[in-house]
Amino acid sequence: MGELDLSKTEIGPFSWSYSERDTILYALGVGCHREEQRYVFEGHSDFAALPTLAVIPPYHDVLASVPLQDVLPKYNPAMLLHGEQYLEMKAPLKASGRLLTSARVLEVQDKGKAAVVVIHTTSKCADSGEVVAENEITSFMRGAGGFGQQRRAQRQPAAVAPNKPPQRKPDAVVEERTSEDQAALYRLSGDYNPLHIDPEFAGIAGFDRPILHGLCTFGIAAKHVLKAFAQGDPEALKSIKARFAKHVFPGETLRTEMWQDSPTKVIFQTRVVERDELALTFAAVELATPAGQAKSRL
Ligand SMILES: CCCCCCC[C@@H](O)CC(=O)SCCNC(=O)CCNC(=O)[C@H](O)C(C)(C)COP(=O)(O)OP(=O)(O)OC[C@H]1O[C@@H](n2cnc3c(N)ncnc32)[C@H](O)[C@@H]1OP(=O)(O)O
């Protein structure tokens, strides 16, 4: 196989127009309830998008256009798992609008059996050109390794921080039971991977039944951190990083354990209560304002 030329994988921009309906659908997809009016009722005086809605634009044409099969000859979509996610907010995300998102492959790692691919995306407001959010999406491709090459580009430092929880009880804990239909609802925001809805496909991928989207767990955990440390203020989230360490089945209970590491940094992990497995590890939120000083409520 020849040299992997990552510079050729720069793609986009792709346009995504989203309405208040999309914003509400995402909020319901990450478990918001009717009482959380600010996120599920467009008539609420403080109606807003959850900041983690900013992970969604890459799922509208962008990721599907990354030529993974050119980068990884043994790539098999059924074996793909979401490995890690980093989201950095550059400006508040409006409750509706049009974003332009472009992507490039940042890193390809040969892990022996598996391959890891990191894709960086930038989403800009179509009207102003202002950068709204950047994502780093790490996919773990089971069975696609062994090609004997490794390419790295410069990584954002926050995306590689170890985020190890300290050896003390968590400073805050939030628990939330997901719905049996969580993945069926979440997928309508843009990630239609059959792994999350089709029992036969899930079986081929090695699971007893469809699993929850990693980014659904990620969005739920982000809500937990904002609730515990920022009075639910959606603009308080500056960045969030997590590793998807174990799958989650829809209907399971997620328990987010959080530690305040500095005035603006919260380290967290999210556990599947029923199986006592850590689903999110090496995780942290960087807050825009010191914990406890954010302005509004979830
Ligand atoms: C273009 C497409 C973009 C992405 C689109 C995403 C589409 C979505 O619809 C897909 C999903 O949402 S899938 C659901 C969410 N993800 C998951 O459930 C995965 C859960 N994690 C696992 O099962 C294992 O950690 C597993 C299997 C990931 C790894 O476990 P092991 O095989 O046991 O790995 P291990 O032996 O511990 O480590 C091997 C090397 O890999 C690194 N690594 C481990 N977990 C990683 C992870 N989650 N992400 C990235 N790297 C990871 C280890 O550090 C190790 O590397 P090294 O040898 O260099 O130390």
Coordinates of C-alpha atoms in Angstrom, one line a residue, residues 36-286:
E36 CA -37.4 21.2 30.5
Q37 CA -39.4 23.8 28.6
R38 CA -36.4 25.8 27.6
Y39 CA -35.2 23.0 25.4
V40 CA -38.5 21.4 24.2
F41 CA -40.8 24.3 23.7
E42 CA -40.1 26.9 21.0
G43 CA -42.4 29.4 22.7
H44 CA -40.4 29.5 26.0
S45 CA -38.9 32.9 26.6
D46 CA -35.4 31.4 27.0
F47 CA -35.8 28.7 24.3
A48 CA -32.2 27.5 23.4
A49 CA -30.3 24.7 21.8
L50 CA -28.3 22.4 24.0
P51 CA -24.7 23.1 23.1
T52 CA -24.0 19.5 22.2
L53 CA -26.3 19.9 19.3
A54 CA -23.1 21.2 17.7
V55 CA -21.9 17.5 17.3
I56 CA -24.7 17.0 14.8
P57 CA -23.7 19.0 11.7
P58 CA -21.0 16.5 10.7
Y59 CA -23.7 13.8 10.4
H60 CA -25.4 15.8 7.6
D61 CA -23.4 14.7 4.5
V62 CA -19.9 15.5 6.0
L63 CA -18.8 12.2 7.6
A64 CA -20.4 10.1 4.9
S65 CA -18.1 11.9 2.4
V66 CA -14.8 11.1 4.1
P67 CA -13.3 8.4 1.9
L68 CA -12.5 5.9 4.7
Q69 CA -12.1 3.0 2.3
D70 CA -9.3 4.9 0.6
V71 CA -7.5 5.4 3.9
L72 CA -8.2 2.0 5.3
P73 CA -8.3 -0.9 2.8
K74 CA -9.9 -3.3 5.4
Y75 CA -12.6 -0.8 6.4
N76 CA -16.0 -2.4 7.2
P77 CA -18.8 -0.1 8.3
A78 CA -20.4 -2.8 10.5
M79 CA -17.2 -2.9 12.6
L80 CA -17.0 0.8 13.2
L81 CA -17.5 2.1 16.7
H82 CA -17.3 5.7 18.0
G83 CA -14.1 5.8 20.0
E84 CA -13.8 9.4 21.3
Q85 CA -15.4 12.8 20.8
Y86 CA -14.1 16.3 21.5
L87 CA -16.4 19.3 21.0
E88 CA -15.2 22.9 21.4
M89 CA -17.8 25.8 21.2
K90 CA -16.4 28.9 19.6
A91 CA -19.7 30.9 19.7
P92 CA -23.2 30.2 21.1
L93 CA -25.2 27.9 18.9
K94 CA -28.5 29.5 17.8
A95 CA -31.8 27.6 18.2
S96 CA -32.1 27.6 14.4
G97 CA -29.9 28.6 11.5
R98 CA -27.6 27.4 8.7
L99 CA -24.1 26.0 9.2
L100 CA -21.3 25.2 6.8
T101 CA -19.2 22.3 7.9
S102 CA -15.9 21.0 6.5
A103 CA -13.7 18.1 7.6
R104 CA -10.2 16.7 7.3
V105 CA -8.6 13.5 8.5
L106 CA -6.3 14.5 11.4
E107 CA -4.8 11.2 12.3
V108 CA -4.7 7.6 11.3
Q109 CA -3.4 5.0 13.8
D110 CA -2.6 1.4 13.2
K111 CA -3.5 -0.4 16.5
G112 CA -2.6 -3.9 15.2
K113 CA -6.1 -5.5 14.9
A114 CA -7.9 -2.2 14.8
A115 CA -7.4 1.2 13.2
V116 CA -8.2 4.5 14.8
V117 CA -9.1 7.5 12.6
V118 CA -9.5 11.0 13.9
I119 CA -11.5 13.5 11.9
H120 CA -11.6 17.2 12.6
T121 CA -14.6 19.3 11.6
T122 CA -15.3 23.0 11.6
S123 CA -18.8 24.4 11.5
K124 CA -19.3 28.1 10.6
C125 CA -22.4 30.2 10.6
A126 CA -23.5 30.5 6.9
D127 CA -24.6 34.1 7.3
S128 CA -21.7 35.6 9.3
G129 CA -18.8 33.2 8.5
E130 CA -18.1 33.0 12.3
V131 CA -16.8 29.6 13.5
V132 CA -19.4 28.2 15.9
A133 CA -17.9 24.8 16.8
E134 CA -15.1 22.4 16.1
N135 CA -15.3 18.7 16.6
E136 CA -12.7 15.9 16.8
I137 CA -14.4 12.6 16.0
T138 CA -12.4 9.5 16.7
S139 CA -13.6 6.2 15.2
F140 CA -12.4 2.8 16.2
M141 CA -12.4 0.5 13.2
R142 CA -12.3 -3.1 14.5
G143 CA -10.5 -5.4 12.1
A144 CA -9.1 -2.6 9.9
G145 CA -5.6 -2.4 11.4
G146 CA -2.4 -4.1 10.3
F147 CA -1.6 -1.8 7.4
G148 CA 1.7 -0.8 9.1
Q149 CA 1.5 2.9 8.8
Q150 CA 0.8 5.7 11.1
R151 CA 0.2 9.4 10.3
R152 CA -0.3 12.1 12.8
A153 CA -1.1 15.8 12.5
Q154 CA -1.0 18.4 15.3
R155 CA -3.7 17.6 17.9
Q156 CA -5.6 20.2 20.0
P157 CA -4.0 19.8 23.5
A158 CA -7.4 19.6 25.3
A159 CA -8.3 16.6 23.2
V160 CA -5.4 14.6 24.5
A161 CA -5.5 15.5 28.2
P162 CA -5.7 12.3 30.3
N163 CA -8.7 13.6 32.5
K164 CA -8.1 11.0 35.2
P165 CA -10.6 11.2 38.1
P166 CA -9.1 12.0 41.5
Q167 CA -9.0 9.4 44.3
R168 CA -11.9 10.9 46.2
K169 CA -15.7 10.6 46.2
P170 CA -17.3 12.6 43.3
D171 CA -18.2 16.2 44.1
A172 CA -21.5 15.6 42.2
V173 CA -23.5 12.7 40.8
V174 CA -26.5 12.8 38.4
E175 CA -28.4 9.7 37.4
E176 CA -30.8 9.3 34.5
R177 CA -32.5 6.3 33.1
T178 CA -32.6 6.3 29.3
S179 CA -35.7 5.2 27.4
E180 CA -35.9 1.8 25.6
D181 CA -36.6 4.0 22.5
Q182 CA -33.7 6.5 23.1
A183 CA -31.7 5.4 20.1
A184 CA -34.8 5.2 17.9
L185 CA -35.4 8.9 18.7
Y186 CA -31.8 10.1 18.8
R187 CA -31.1 8.7 15.3
L188 CA -33.6 11.2 13.8
S189 CA -31.1 14.0 14.5
G190 CA -28.9 12.6 11.8
D191 CA -26.9 9.5 12.7
Y192 CA -28.9 6.7 10.9
N193 CA -26.3 4.0 11.5
P194 CA -28.3 0.7 11.6
L195 CA -26.2 -0.4 14.6
H196 CA -28.6 1.6 16.7
I197 CA -32.0 0.3 15.4
D198 CA -31.6 -3.0 13.4
P199 CA -31.1 -6.1 15.5
E200 CA -29.7 -8.1 12.6
F201 CA -27.0 -5.4 11.9
A202 CA -26.2 -5.2 15.6
G203 CA -25.7 -8.9 15.6
I204 CA -23.2 -8.7 12.7
A205 CA -21.4 -6.0 14.7
G206 CA -21.2 -8.3 17.7
F207 CA -24.0 -7.1 20.0
D208 CA -27.0 -8.9 21.4
R209 CA -29.3 -6.0 20.4
P210 CA -28.9 -2.4 19.0
I211 CA -26.8 -0.1 21.1
L212 CA -27.1 3.5 22.0
H213 CA -25.3 6.1 19.9
G214 CA -22.1 7.2 21.7
L215 CA -23.1 10.8 21.1
C216 CA -26.4 10.3 22.8
T217 CA -24.6 9.2 26.0
F218 CA -22.2 12.1 25.5
G219 CA -25.2 14.6 25.2
I220 CA -26.8 13.2 28.3
A221 CA -23.5 13.4 30.3
A222 CA -23.0 17.0 29.1
K223 CA -26.5 17.9 30.5
H224 CA -25.5 16.3 33.8
V225 CA -22.3 18.4 34.1
L226 CA -24.1 21.7 33.2
K227 CA -26.9 20.9 35.7
A228 CA -24.4 20.2 38.5
F229 CA -21.9 22.9 37.8
A230 CA -23.4 25.6 35.7
Q231 CA -27.1 25.9 36.8
G232 CA -28.0 24.4 33.4
D233 CA -26.7 27.4 31.4
P234 CA -26.2 26.1 27.8
E235 CA -23.6 28.8 27.1
A236 CA -21.4 27.6 30.0
L237 CA -20.0 24.7 28.0
K238 CA -16.7 25.7 26.4
S239 CA -15.5 22.2 25.5
I240 CA -16.2 18.6 26.3
K241 CA -14.1 15.5 25.7
A242 CA -14.9 11.8 26.3
R243 CA -13.8 8.3 25.4
F244 CA -16.5 5.7 24.6
A245 CA -15.1 2.9 26.7
K246 CA -18.1 0.5 26.7
H247 CA -21.4 0.3 24.8
V248 CA -24.8 1.3 26.4
F249 CA -28.1 -0.4 25.6
P250 CA -31.2 1.8 25.3
G251 CA -33.2 1.6 28.6
E252 CA -30.1 1.5 30.8
T253 CA -29.4 4.0 33.5
L254 CA -26.5 6.4 33.2
R255 CA -24.8 7.7 36.3
T256 CA -22.4 10.6 35.8
E257 CA -19.8 11.1 38.5
M258 CA -18.1 14.5 38.5
W259 CA -15.1 16.1 40.1
Q260 CA -14.3 19.8 40.1
D261 CA -10.6 19.9 38.9
S262 CA -10.3 23.7 38.7
P263 CA -12.7 26.6 38.8
T264 CA -13.5 26.0 35.1
K265 CA -12.7 22.3 34.6
V266 CA -14.9 19.3 35.6
I267 CA -13.6 15.8 35.2
F268 CA -16.3 13.2 34.8
Q269 CA -17.1 9.5 34.0
T270 CA -20.4 8.0 33.1
R271 CA -21.4 4.6 34.4
V272 CA -24.0 2.1 33.2
V273 CA -25.6 1.4 36.5
E274 CA -27.2 -2.0 35.7
R275 CA -23.9 -3.5 34.5
D276 CA -21.6 -1.4 36.6
E277 CA -19.5 -0.6 33.5
L278 CA -17.9 2.7 32.6
A279 CA -19.3 3.9 29.3
L280 CA -17.5 7.3 29.3
T281 CA -13.9 7.7 30.5
F282 CA -11.1 10.2 30.3
A283 CA -13.8 12.8 30.1
A284 CA -13.9 16.5 31.0
V285 CA -15.9 19.6 30.5
E286 CA -14.2 23.0 30.3

